[in-house]
Amino acid sequence: QRVPSSFELERCCEFIRNGDFNRVALQLPSEYLKYAVDLVNVLKAKTDKILFILGDSPYHTCCVDEIQAQKLNCSCVIHFGNSCFSRETNIPTLYIYNQLEVD
């Protein structure tokens, strides 16, 4: 699977580099898990950081799973998909939203 352009890979890389984050949690809703391997491969090649996929959140996929990220000792989360902004997170988070293409 190719990684969709809506995943904003360059923005993700900038976030990781600018924050000097070494352990990065990538939170994907179930419909995006098919891109997980390619996403990790691309980001790993561009940043040389340790990456984790969070794909089985006990919360709604719109909520940042900072508890799992903290258990993995991650320094940040990149959250893909819809977000409800239900609460502030205690870990630096980059939100990559769903983008619809319009003709």
XYZ file of C-alpha atoms in Angstrom:
103
model
C 0.000 0.000 0.000
C 1.217 3.463 -0.786
C 0.823 6.076 1.906
C -1.862 8.629 0.932
C -0.709 12.210 0.436
C -3.284 13.250 3.036
C -0.976 11.699 5.667
C 1.260 14.777 5.234
C 4.528 12.868 5.613
C 6.778 15.921 5.337
C 4.798 17.663 8.074
C 5.147 14.538 10.244
C 8.911 14.467 9.658
C 9.245 18.160 10.525
C 7.276 17.625 13.744
C 9.536 14.724 14.741
C 12.766 16.550 13.853
C 11.805 19.932 15.329
C 10.722 18.321 18.603
C 13.768 16.056 18.671
C 11.427 13.156 19.468
C 13.138 9.748 19.551
C 10.206 7.425 20.273
C 7.110 8.236 18.242
C 3.625 6.734 18.552
C 1.617 6.689 15.327
C -2.076 6.353 16.203
C -4.179 5.019 13.333
C -7.890 4.243 13.177
C -8.670 0.730 11.939
C -9.435 1.895 8.392
C -5.857 3.249 8.094
C -4.035 0.202 9.497
C -3.530 -1.102 5.952
C -0.995 1.735 5.507
C 0.890 1.070 8.762
C 3.879 -0.831 7.369
C 4.510 1.617 4.545
C 3.987 4.586 6.878
C 6.574 3.256 9.332
C 9.035 2.441 6.541
C 8.836 5.937 5.058
C 9.048 7.800 8.373
C 11.857 5.538 9.629
C 13.873 6.163 6.451
C 13.383 9.936 6.736
C 13.878 10.369 10.505
C 15.747 7.289 11.792
C 13.565 7.303 14.930
C 11.847 4.496 16.834
C 8.213 4.256 15.742
C 5.234 2.455 17.266
C 1.796 1.827 15.772
C -1.158 2.359 18.094
C -4.060 0.675 16.369
C -6.150 -0.886 19.106
C -7.094 2.020 21.295
C -9.553 1.198 24.100
C -11.000 4.658 23.517
C -12.763 6.030 20.490
C -10.334 6.441 17.614
C -10.895 10.191 17.792
C -9.216 10.370 21.232
C -5.440 10.438 21.624
C -4.275 7.239 23.326
C -1.667 8.927 25.472
C -1.773 6.156 28.092
C -0.511 3.556 25.614
C 2.029 6.058 24.255
C 3.330 6.668 27.773
C 3.529 2.909 28.467
C 5.757 2.639 25.392
C 7.809 5.600 26.668
C 6.999 7.635 23.562
C 7.908 11.290 23.487
C 5.049 12.247 21.133
C 1.981 11.020 19.252
C 1.032 11.582 15.640
C -2.732 11.067 15.540
C -4.245 10.233 12.143
C -7.946 10.595 11.337
C -10.848 12.316 13.002
C -10.342 14.005 16.340
C -12.865 15.069 18.943
C -10.478 17.243 21.007
C -12.285 15.934 24.086
C -9.411 16.779 26.420
C -5.939 18.200 26.480
C -3.119 15.732 26.149
C -0.034 15.617 28.328
C 2.148 14.524 25.443
C 3.046 16.559 22.332
C 0.570 15.594 19.618
C 0.368 16.295 15.900
C -3.080 15.845 14.358
C -3.328 14.682 10.753
C -6.980 14.944 9.738
C -8.981 13.108 7.134
C -9.027 15.066 3.930
C -11.721 14.589 1.339
C -10.977 15.118 -2.322
C -13.445 17.298 -4.182
C -13.945 17.308 -7.946
